[in-house]
JSON list of C-alpha atoms in Angstrom, two decimals:
[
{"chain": "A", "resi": 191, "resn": "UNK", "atom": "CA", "xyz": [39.84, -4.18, 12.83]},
{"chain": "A", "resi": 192, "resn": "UNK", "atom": "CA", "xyz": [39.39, -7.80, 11.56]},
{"chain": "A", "resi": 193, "resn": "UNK", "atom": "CA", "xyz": [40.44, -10.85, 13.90]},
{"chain": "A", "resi": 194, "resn": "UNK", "atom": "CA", "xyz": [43.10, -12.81, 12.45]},
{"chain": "A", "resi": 195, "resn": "UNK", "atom": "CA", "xyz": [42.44, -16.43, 11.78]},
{"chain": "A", "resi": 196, "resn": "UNK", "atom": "CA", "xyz": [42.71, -18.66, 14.16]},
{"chain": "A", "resi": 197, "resn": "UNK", "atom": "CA", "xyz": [45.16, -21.65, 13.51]},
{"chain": "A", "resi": 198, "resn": "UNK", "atom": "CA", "xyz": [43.30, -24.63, 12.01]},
{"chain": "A", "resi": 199, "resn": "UNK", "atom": "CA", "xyz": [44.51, -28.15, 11.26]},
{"chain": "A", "resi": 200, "resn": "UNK", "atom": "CA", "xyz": [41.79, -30.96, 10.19]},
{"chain": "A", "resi": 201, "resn": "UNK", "atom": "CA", "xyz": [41.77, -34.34, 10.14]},
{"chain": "A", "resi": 202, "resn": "UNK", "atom": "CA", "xyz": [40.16, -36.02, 7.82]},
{"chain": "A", "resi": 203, "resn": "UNK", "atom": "CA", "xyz": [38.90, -39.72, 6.67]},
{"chain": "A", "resi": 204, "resn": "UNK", "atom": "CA", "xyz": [36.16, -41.87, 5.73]},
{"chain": "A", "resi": 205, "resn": "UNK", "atom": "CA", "xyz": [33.01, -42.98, 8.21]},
{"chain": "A", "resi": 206, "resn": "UNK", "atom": "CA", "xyz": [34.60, -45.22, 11.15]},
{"chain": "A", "resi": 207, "resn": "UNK", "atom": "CA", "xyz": [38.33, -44.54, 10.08]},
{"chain": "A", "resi": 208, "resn": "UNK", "atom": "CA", "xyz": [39.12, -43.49, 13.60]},
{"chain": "A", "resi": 209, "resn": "UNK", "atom": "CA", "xyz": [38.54, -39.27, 13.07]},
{"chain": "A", "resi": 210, "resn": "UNK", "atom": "CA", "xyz": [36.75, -38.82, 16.32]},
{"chain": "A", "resi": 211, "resn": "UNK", "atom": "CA", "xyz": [38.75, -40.79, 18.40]},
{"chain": "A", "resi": 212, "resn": "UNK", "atom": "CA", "xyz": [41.51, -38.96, 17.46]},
{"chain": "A", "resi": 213, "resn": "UNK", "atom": "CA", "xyz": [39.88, -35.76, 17.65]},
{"chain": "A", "resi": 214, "resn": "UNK", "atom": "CA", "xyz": [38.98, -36.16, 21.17]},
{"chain": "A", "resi": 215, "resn": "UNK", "atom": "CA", "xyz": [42.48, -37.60, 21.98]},
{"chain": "A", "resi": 216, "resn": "UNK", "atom": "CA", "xyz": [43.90, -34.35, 20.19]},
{"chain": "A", "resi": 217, "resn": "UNK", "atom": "CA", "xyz": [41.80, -31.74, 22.55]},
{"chain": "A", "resi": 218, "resn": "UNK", "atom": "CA", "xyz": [42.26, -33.73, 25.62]},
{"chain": "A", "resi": 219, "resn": "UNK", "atom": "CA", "xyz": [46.28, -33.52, 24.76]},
{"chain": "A", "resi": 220, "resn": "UNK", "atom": "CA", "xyz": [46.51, -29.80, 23.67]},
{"chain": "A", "resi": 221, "resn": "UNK", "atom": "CA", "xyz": [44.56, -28.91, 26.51]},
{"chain": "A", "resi": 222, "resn": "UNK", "atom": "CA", "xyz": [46.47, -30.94, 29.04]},
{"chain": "A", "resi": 223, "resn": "UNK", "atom": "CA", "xyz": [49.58, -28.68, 27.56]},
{"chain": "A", "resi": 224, "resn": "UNK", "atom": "CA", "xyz": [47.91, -25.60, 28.31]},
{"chain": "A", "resi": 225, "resn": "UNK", "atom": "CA", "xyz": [46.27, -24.73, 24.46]},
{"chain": "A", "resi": 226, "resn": "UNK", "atom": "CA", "xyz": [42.77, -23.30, 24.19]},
{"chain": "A", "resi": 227, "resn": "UNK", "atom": "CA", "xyz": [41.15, -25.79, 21.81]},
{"chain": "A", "resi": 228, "resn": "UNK", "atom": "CA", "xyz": [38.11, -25.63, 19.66]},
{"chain": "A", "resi": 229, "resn": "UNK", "atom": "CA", "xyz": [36.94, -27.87, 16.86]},
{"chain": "A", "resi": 230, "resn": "UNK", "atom": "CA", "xyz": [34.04, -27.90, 14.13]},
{"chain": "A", "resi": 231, "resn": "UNK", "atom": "CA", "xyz": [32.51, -31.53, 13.08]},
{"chain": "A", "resi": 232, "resn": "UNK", "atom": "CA", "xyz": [31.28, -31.58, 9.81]},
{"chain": "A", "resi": 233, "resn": "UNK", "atom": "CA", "xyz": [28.57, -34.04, 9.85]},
{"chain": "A", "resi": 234, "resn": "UNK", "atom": "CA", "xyz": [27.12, -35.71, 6.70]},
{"chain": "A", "resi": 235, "resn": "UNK", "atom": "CA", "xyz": [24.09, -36.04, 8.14]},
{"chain": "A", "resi": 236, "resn": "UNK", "atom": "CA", "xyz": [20.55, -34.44, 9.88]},
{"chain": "A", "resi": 237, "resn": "UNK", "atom": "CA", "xyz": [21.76, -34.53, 13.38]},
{"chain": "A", "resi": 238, "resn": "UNK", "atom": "CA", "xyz": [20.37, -32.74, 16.67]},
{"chain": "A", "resi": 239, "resn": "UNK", "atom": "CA", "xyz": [21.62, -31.67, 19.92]},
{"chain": "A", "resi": 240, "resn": "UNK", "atom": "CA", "xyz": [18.22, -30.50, 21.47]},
{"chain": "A", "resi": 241, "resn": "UNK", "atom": "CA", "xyz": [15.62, -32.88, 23.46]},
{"chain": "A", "resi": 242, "resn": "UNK", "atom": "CA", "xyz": [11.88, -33.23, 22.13]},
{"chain": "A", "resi": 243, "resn": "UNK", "atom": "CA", "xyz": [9.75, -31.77, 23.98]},
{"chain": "A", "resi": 244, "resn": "UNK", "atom": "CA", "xyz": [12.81, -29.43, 25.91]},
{"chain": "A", "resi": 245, "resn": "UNK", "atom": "CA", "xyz": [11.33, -25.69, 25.70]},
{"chain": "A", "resi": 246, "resn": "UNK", "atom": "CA", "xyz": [14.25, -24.79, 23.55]},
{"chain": "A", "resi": 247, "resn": "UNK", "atom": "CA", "xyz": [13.31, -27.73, 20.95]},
{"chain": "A", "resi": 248, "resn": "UNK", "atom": "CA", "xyz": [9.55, -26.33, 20.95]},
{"chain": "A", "resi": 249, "resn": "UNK", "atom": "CA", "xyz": [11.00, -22.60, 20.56]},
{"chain": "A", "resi": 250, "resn": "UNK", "atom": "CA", "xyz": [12.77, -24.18, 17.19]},
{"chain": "A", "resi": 251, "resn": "UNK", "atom": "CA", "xyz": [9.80, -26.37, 16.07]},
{"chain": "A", "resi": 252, "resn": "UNK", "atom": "CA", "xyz": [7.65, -23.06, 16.37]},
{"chain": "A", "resi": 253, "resn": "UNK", "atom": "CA", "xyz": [9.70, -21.43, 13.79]},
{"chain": "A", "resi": 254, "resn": "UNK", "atom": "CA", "xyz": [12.48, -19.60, 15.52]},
{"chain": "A", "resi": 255, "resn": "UNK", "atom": "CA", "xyz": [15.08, -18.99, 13.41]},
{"chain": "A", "resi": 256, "resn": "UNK", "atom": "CA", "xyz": [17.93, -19.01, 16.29]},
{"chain": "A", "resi": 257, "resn": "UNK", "atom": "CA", "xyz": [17.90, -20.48, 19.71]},
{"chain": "A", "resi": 258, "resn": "UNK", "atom": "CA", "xyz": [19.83, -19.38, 22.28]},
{"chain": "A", "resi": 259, "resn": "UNK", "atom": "CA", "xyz": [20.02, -21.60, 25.74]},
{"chain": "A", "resi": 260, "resn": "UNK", "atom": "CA", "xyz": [21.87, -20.34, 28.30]},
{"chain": "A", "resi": 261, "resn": "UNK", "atom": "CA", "xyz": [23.13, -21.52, 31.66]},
{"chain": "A", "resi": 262, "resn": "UNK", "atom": "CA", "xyz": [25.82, -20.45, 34.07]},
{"chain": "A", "resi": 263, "resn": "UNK", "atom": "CA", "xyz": [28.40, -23.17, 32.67]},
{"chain": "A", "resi": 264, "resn": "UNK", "atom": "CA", "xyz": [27.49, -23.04, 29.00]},
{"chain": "A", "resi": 265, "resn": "UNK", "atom": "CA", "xyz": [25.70, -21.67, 26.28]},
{"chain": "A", "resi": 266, "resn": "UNK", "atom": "CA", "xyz": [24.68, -22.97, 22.81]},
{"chain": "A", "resi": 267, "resn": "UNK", "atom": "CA", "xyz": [23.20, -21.18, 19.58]},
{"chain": "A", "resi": 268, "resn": "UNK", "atom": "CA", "xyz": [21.08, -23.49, 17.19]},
{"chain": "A", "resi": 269, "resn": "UNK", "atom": "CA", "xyz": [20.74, -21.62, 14.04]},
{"chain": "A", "resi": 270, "resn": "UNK", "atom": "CA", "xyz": [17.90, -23.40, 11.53]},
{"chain": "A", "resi": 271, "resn": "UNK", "atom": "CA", "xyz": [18.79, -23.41, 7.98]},
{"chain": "A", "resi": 272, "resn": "UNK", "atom": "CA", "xyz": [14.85, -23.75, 7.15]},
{"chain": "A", "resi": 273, "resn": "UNK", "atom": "CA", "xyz": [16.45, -23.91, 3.28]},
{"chain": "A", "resi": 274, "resn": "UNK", "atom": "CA", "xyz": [19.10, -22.04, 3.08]},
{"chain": "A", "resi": 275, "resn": "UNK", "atom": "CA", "xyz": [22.39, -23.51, 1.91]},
{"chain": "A", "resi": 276, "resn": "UNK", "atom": "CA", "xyz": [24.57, -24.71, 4.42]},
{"chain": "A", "resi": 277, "resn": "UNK", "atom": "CA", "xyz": [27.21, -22.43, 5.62]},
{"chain": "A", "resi": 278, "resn": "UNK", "atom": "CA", "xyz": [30.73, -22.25, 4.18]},
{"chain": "A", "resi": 279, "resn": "UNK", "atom": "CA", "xyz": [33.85, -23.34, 6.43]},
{"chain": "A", "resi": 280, "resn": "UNK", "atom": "CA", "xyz": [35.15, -20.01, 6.14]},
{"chain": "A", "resi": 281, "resn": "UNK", "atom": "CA", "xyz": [31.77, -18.54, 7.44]},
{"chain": "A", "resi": 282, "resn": "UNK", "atom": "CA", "xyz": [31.63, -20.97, 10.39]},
{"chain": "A", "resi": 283, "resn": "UNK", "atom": "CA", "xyz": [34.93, -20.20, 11.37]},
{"chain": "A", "resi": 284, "resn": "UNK", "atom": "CA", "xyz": [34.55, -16.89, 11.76]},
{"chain": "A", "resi": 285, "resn": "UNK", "atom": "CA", "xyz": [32.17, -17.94, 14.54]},
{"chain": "A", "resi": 286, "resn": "UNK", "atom": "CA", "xyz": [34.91, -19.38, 16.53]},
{"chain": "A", "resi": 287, "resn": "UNK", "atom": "CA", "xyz": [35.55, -17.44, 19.35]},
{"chain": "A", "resi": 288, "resn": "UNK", "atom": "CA", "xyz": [39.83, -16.89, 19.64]},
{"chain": "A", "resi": 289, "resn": "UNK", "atom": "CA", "xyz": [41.78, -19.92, 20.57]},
{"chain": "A", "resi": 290, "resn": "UNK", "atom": "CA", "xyz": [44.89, -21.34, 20.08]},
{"chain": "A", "resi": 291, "resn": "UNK", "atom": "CA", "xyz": [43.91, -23.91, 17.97]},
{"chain": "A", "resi": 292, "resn": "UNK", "atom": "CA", "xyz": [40.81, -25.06, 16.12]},
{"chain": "A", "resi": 293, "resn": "UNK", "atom": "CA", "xyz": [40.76, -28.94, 15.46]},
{"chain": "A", "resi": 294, "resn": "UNK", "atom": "CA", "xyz": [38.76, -29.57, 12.32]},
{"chain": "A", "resi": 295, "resn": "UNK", "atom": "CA", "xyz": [36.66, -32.84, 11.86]},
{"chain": "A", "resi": 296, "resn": "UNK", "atom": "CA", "xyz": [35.57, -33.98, 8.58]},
{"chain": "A", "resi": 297, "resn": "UNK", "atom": "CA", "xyz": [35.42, -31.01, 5.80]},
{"chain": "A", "resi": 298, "resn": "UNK", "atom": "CA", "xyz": [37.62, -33.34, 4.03]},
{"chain": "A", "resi": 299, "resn": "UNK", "atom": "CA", "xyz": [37.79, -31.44, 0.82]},
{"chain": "A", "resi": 300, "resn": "UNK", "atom": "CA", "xyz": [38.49, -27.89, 2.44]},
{"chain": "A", "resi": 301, "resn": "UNK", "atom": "CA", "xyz": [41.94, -26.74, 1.49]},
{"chain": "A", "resi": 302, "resn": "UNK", "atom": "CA", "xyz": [43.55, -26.95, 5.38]},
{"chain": "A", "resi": 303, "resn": "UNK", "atom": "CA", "xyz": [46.57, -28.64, 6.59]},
{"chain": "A", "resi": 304, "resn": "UNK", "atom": "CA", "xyz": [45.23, -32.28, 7.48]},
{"chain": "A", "resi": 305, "resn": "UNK", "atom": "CA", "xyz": [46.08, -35.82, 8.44]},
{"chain": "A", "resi": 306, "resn": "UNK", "atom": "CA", "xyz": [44.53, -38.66, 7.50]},
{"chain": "A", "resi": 307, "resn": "UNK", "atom": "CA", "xyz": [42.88, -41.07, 9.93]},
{"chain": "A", "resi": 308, "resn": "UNK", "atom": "CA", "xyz": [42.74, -44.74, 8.28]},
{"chain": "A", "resi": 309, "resn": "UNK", "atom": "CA", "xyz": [41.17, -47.75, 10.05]},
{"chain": "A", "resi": 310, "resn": "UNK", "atom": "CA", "xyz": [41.14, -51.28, 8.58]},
{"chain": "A", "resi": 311, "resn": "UNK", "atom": "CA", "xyz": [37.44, -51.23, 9.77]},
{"chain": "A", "resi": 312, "resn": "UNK", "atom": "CA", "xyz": [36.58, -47.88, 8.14]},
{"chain": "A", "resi": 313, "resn": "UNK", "atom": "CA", "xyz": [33.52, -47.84, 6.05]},
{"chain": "A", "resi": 314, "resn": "UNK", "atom": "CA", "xyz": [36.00, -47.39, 2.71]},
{"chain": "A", "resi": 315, "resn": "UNK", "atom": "CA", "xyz": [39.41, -48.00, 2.31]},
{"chain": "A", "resi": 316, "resn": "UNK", "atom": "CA", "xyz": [40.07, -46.17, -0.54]},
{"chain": "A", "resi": 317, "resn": "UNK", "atom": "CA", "xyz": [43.23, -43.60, 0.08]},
{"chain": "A", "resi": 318, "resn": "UNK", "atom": "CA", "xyz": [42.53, -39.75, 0.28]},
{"chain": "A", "resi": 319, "resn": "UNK", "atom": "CA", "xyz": [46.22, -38.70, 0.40]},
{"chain": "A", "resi": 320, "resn": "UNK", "atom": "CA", "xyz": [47.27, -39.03, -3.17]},
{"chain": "A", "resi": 321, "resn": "UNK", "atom": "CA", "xyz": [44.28, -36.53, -4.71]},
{"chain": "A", "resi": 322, "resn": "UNK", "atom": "CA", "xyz": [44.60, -34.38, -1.58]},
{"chain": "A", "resi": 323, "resn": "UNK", "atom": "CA", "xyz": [47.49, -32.36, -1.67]},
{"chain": "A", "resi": 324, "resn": "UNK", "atom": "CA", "xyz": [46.62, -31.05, 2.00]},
{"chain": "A", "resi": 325, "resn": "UNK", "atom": "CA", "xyz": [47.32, -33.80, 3.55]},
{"chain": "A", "resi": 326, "resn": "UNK", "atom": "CA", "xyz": [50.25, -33.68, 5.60]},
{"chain": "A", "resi": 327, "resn": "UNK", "atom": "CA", "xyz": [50.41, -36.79, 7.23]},
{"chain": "A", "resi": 328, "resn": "UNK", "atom": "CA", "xyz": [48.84, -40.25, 7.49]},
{"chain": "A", "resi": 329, "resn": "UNK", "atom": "CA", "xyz": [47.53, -41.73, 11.23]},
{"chain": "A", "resi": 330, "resn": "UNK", "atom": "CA", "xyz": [46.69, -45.49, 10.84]},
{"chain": "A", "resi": 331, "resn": "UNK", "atom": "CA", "xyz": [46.12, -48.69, 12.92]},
{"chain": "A", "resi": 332, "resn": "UNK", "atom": "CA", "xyz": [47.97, -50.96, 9.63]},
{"chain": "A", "resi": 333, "resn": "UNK", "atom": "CA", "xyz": [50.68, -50.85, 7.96]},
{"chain": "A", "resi": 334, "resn": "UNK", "atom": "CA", "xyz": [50.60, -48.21, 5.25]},
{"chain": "A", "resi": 335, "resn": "UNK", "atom": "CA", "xyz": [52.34, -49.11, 2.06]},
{"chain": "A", "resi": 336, "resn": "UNK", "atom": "CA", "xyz": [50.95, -46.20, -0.44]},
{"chain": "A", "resi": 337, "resn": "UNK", "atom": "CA", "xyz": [52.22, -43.26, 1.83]},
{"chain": "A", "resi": 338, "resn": "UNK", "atom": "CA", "xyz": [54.55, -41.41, -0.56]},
{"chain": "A", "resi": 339, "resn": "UNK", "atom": "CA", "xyz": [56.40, -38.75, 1.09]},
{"chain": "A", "resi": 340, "resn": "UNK", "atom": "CA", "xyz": [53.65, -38.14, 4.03]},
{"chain": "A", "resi": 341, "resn": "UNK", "atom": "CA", "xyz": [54.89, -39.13, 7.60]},
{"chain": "A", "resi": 342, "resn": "UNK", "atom": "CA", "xyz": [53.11, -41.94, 9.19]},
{"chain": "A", "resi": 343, "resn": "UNK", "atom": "CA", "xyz": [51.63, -42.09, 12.50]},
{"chain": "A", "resi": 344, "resn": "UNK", "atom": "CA", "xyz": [50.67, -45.04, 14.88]},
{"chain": "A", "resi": 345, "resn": "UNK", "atom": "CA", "xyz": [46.74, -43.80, 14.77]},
{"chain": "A", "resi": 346, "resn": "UNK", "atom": "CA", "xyz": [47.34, -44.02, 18.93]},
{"chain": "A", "resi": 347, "resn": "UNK", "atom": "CA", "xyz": [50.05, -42.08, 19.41]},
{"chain": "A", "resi": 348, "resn": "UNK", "atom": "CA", "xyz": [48.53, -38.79, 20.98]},
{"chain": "A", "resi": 349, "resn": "UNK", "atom": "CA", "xyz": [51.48, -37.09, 22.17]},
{"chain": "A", "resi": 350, "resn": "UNK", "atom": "CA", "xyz": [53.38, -37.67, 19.25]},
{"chain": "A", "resi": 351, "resn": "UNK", "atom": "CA", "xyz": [50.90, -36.67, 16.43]},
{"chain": "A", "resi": 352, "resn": "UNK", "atom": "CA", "xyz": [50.13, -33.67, 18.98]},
{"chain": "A", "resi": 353, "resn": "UNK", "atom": "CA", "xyz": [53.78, -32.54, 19.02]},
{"chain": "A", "resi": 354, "resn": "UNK", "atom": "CA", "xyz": [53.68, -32.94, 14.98]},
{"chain": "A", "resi": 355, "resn": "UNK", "atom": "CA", "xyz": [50.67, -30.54, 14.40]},
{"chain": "A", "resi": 356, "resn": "UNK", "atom": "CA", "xyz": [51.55, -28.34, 16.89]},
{"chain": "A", "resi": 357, "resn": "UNK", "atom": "CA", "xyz": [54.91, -27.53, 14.37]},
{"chain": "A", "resi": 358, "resn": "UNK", "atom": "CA", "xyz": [53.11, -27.73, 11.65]},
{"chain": "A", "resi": 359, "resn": "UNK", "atom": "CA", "xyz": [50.88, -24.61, 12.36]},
{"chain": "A", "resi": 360, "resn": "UNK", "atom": "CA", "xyz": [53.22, -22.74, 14.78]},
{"chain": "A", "resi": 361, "resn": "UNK", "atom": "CA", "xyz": [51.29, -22.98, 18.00]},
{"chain": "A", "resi": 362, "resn": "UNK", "atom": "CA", "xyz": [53.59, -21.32, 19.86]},
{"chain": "A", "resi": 363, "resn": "UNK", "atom": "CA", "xyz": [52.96, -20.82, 23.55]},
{"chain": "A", "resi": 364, "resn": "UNK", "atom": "CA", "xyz": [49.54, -21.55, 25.25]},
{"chain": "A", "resi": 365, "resn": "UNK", "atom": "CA", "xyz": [47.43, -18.03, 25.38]},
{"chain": "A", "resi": 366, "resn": "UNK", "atom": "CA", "xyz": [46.45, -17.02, 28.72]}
]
Protein backbone atom coordinates (compact mmCIF):
# COMPACT_ATOMS: atom_id res chain seq x y z
CA UNK A 1 0.00 0.00 0.00
CA UNK A 2 1.78 3.32 -0.84
CA UNK A 3 1.02 6.56 1.33
CA UNK A 4 -0.47 9.19 -0.64
CA UNK A 5 1.34 12.47 -0.85
CA UNK A 6 1.06 14.70 1.52
CA UNK A 7 -0.18 18.26 0.44
CA UNK A 8 2.79 20.57 -0.28
CA UNK A 9 2.87 24.27 -1.08
CA UNK A 10 6.46 26.16 -1.17
CA UNK A 11 7.44 29.40 -0.98
CA UNK A 12 10.04 30.52 -2.65
CA UNK A 13 12.55 33.67 -3.15
CA UNK A 14 15.93 34.93 -3.16
CA UNK A 15 18.45 35.11 0.15
CA UNK A 16 16.79 37.74 2.70
CA UNK A 17 13.48 38.16 0.61
CA UNK A 18 11.47 37.43 3.71
CA UNK A 19 10.97 33.22 3.05
CA UNK A 20 11.58 32.30 6.63
CA UNK A 21 9.71 34.79 8.22
CA UNK A 22 6.92 33.82 6.45
CA UNK A 23 7.47 30.29 6.85
CA UNK A 24 7.42 30.45 10.49
CA UNK A 25 4.39 32.85 10.42
CA UNK A 26 2.67 30.14 8.10
CA UNK A 27 3.21 27.05 10.74
CA UNK A 28 2.49 29.12 13.71
CA UNK A 29 -1.03 30.07 11.77
CA UNK A 30 -1.97 26.57 10.41
CA UNK A 31 -1.23 25.18 13.60
CA UNK A 32 -3.12 27.71 15.65
CA UNK A 33 -6.19 26.43 13.23
CA UNK A 34 -5.73 23.01 14.18
CA UNK A 35 -3.40 21.66 10.87
CA UNK A 36 -0.51 19.27 11.46
CA UNK A 37 2.34 21.16 9.79
CA UNK A 38 5.70 20.11 8.54
CA UNK A 39 8.17 21.88 6.32
CA UNK A 40 11.61 21.04 4.49
CA UNK A 41 14.33 24.06 4.15
CA UNK A 42 16.39 23.72 1.35
CA UNK A 43 19.56 25.29 2.30
CA UNK A 44 22.23 26.43 -0.22
CA UNK A 45 24.71 25.88 2.01
CA UNK A 46 27.03 23.35 4.53
CA UNK A 47 24.95 23.83 7.57
CA UNK A 48 24.81 21.75 10.97
CA UNK A 49 22.46 21.13 13.68
CA UNK A 50 24.81 19.04 16.01
CA UNK A 51 27.32 20.59 18.79
CA UNK A 52 31.22 19.83 18.55
CA UNK A 53 32.25 17.83 20.80
CA UNK A 54 28.24 16.50 21.66
CA UNK A 55 28.61 12.49 21.59
CA UNK A 56 26.28 12.45 18.68
CA UNK A 57 28.69 14.96 16.64
CA UNK A 58 31.76 12.54 17.56
CA UNK A 59 29.48 9.38 16.54
CA UNK A 60 29.24 11.36 12.93
CA UNK A 61 32.90 12.59 12.81
CA UNK A 62 33.86 8.81 13.45
CA UNK A 63 32.24 7.81 10.30
CA UNK A 64 28.70 6.88 11.08
CA UNK A 65 26.73 7.02 8.31
CA UNK A 66 23.31 7.90 10.30
CA UNK A 67 22.79 9.33 13.70
CA UNK A 68 20.00 8.87 15.57
CA UNK A 69 19.47 11.09 18.99
CA UNK A 70 16.70 10.45 20.86
CA UNK A 71 14.94 11.98 23.83
CA UNK A 72 11.49 11.76 25.33
CA UNK A 73 10.28 15.09 23.49
CA UNK A 74 12.10 14.67 20.20
CA UNK A 75 14.13 12.80 17.97
CA UNK A 76 16.40 13.72 15.02
CA UNK A 77 18.16 11.54 12.18
CA UNK A 78 21.42 13.11 10.63
CA UNK A 79 22.08 11.19 7.57
CA UNK A 80 25.90 12.04 6.05
CA UNK A 81 26.07 12.27 2.40
CA UNK A 82 30.02 11.44 2.70
CA UNK A 83 29.68 12.02 -1.44
CA UNK A 84 26.78 10.99 -2.48
CA UNK A 85 24.49 13.34 -4.40
CA UNK A 86 22.12 15.14 -2.49
CA UNK A 87 18.73 13.73 -2.21
CA UNK A 88 15.85 14.56 -4.56
CA UNK A 89 12.66 16.54 -3.17
CA UNK A 90 10.62 13.72 -4.04
CA UNK A 91 12.94 11.35 -1.98
CA UNK A 92 12.93 13.67 1.07
CA UNK A 93 9.41 13.89 1.06
CA UNK A 94 8.72 10.62 1.30
CA UNK A 95 10.42 10.97 4.69
CA UNK A 96 7.76 13.17 5.96
CA UNK A 97 5.84 11.53 8.35
CA UNK A 98 1.67 12.23 7.44
CA UNK A 99 0.47 15.71 8.02
CA UNK A 100 -1.85 17.96 6.81
CA UNK A 101 0.36 20.12 5.23
CA UNK A 102 4.04 20.30 4.37
CA UNK A 103 5.36 24.00 4.02
CA UNK A 104 8.25 23.98 1.60
CA UNK A 105 11.23 26.51 1.95
CA UNK A 106 13.47 27.24 -0.82
CA UNK A 107 13.54 24.33 -3.66
CA UNK A 108 12.68 27.17 -5.79
CA UNK A 109 12.88 25.37 -9.06
CA UNK A 110 10.79 22.18 -7.94
CA UNK A 111 7.57 22.07 -9.87
CA UNK A 112 5.06 22.78 -6.55
CA UNK A 113 2.43 25.29 -6.09
CA UNK A 114 4.42 28.39 -4.62
CA UNK A 115 4.37 32.04 -3.67
CA UNK A 116 6.86 34.30 -3.95
CA UNK A 117 8.36 36.16 -1.00
CA UNK A 118 9.98 39.61 -2.29
CA UNK A 119 11.77 42.05 0.05
CA UNK A 120 13.20 45.41 -1.11
CA UNK A 121 16.26 44.31 1.03
CA UNK A 122 16.56 40.83 -0.54
CA UNK A 123 19.94 39.88 -1.71
CA UNK A 124 18.48 40.14 -5.63
CA UNK A 125 15.63 41.70 -6.89
CA UNK A 126 15.31 40.10 -9.93
CA UNK A 127 11.50 38.56 -10.38
CA UNK A 128 11.01 34.68 -10.27
CA UNK A 129 7.30 34.75 -11.23
CA UNK A 130 7.42 35.33 -14.92
CA UNK A 131 9.90 32.05 -15.76
CA UNK A 132 8.13 30.12 -12.99
CA UNK A 133 4.93 29.02 -14.01
CA UNK A 134 4.34 27.55 -10.34
CA UNK A 135 4.04 30.41 -8.84
CA UNK A 136 0.74 31.16 -7.68
CA UNK A 137 1.00 34.20 -5.94
CA UNK A 138 3.35 37.06 -5.02
CA UNK A 139 3.91 38.14 -0.97
CA UNK A 140 5.85 41.50 -0.85
CA UNK A 141 6.69 44.42 1.52
CA UNK A 142 6.54 47.09 -1.97
CA UNK A 143 4.50 47.75 -4.32
CA UNK A 144 4.59 45.17 -7.08
CA UNK A 145 4.13 46.50 -10.55
CA UNK A 146 5.30 43.28 -12.79
CA UNK A 147 2.67 40.86 -11.15
CA UNK A 148 0.68 39.74 -14.21
CA UNK A 149 -2.23 37.74 -13.32
CA UNK A 150 -0.69 36.39 -9.79
CA UNK A 151 -2.56 37.74 -6.63
CA UNK A 152 -0.58 39.93 -4.42
CA UNK A 153 -0.10 39.69 -0.84
CA UNK A 154 0.94 42.26 1.92
CA UNK A 155 4.23 39.94 2.79
CA UNK A 156 2.58 40.37 6.64
CA UNK A 157 -0.59 39.30 6.22
CA UNK A 158 -0.55 35.73 7.91
CA UNK A 159 -4.08 34.97 8.13
CA UNK A 160 -4.84 36.04 4.86
CA UNK A 161 -2.06 34.34 2.75
CA UNK A 162 -2.90 31.27 5.20
CA UNK A 163 -6.58 31.24 4.16
CA UNK A 164 -5.24 31.55 0.34
CA UNK A 165 -2.99 28.38 0.44
CA UNK A 166 -5.11 26.55 2.43
CA UNK A 167 -7.72 26.72 -0.96
CA UNK A 168 -5.25 26.36 -3.06
CA UNK A 169 -4.28 22.74 -2.00
CA UNK A 170 -7.63 21.65 -0.44
CA UNK A 171 -6.68 21.36 3.19
CA UNK A 172 -9.79 20.45 4.23
CA UNK A 173 -10.38 19.84 7.91
CA UNK A 174 -7.51 19.56 10.52
CA UNK A 175 -6.59 15.58 10.97
CA UNK A 176 -6.91 14.37 14.37
Amino acid sequence: MTIPRPKIFGIAGWKNSGKTGLAVRLVTEFTRRGYKISTIKHAHHDFDIDKVGADSFRHREAGAHEVTIVSGTRYAIMHELRGEPEPSFEEILARIAPCDLVLIEGYKREPIPKIEARRLEAAKNEPLAPQDPHIVAIAADHPVEDAGALVIFDLNDTMTIADFIAAKVGLGQPSK
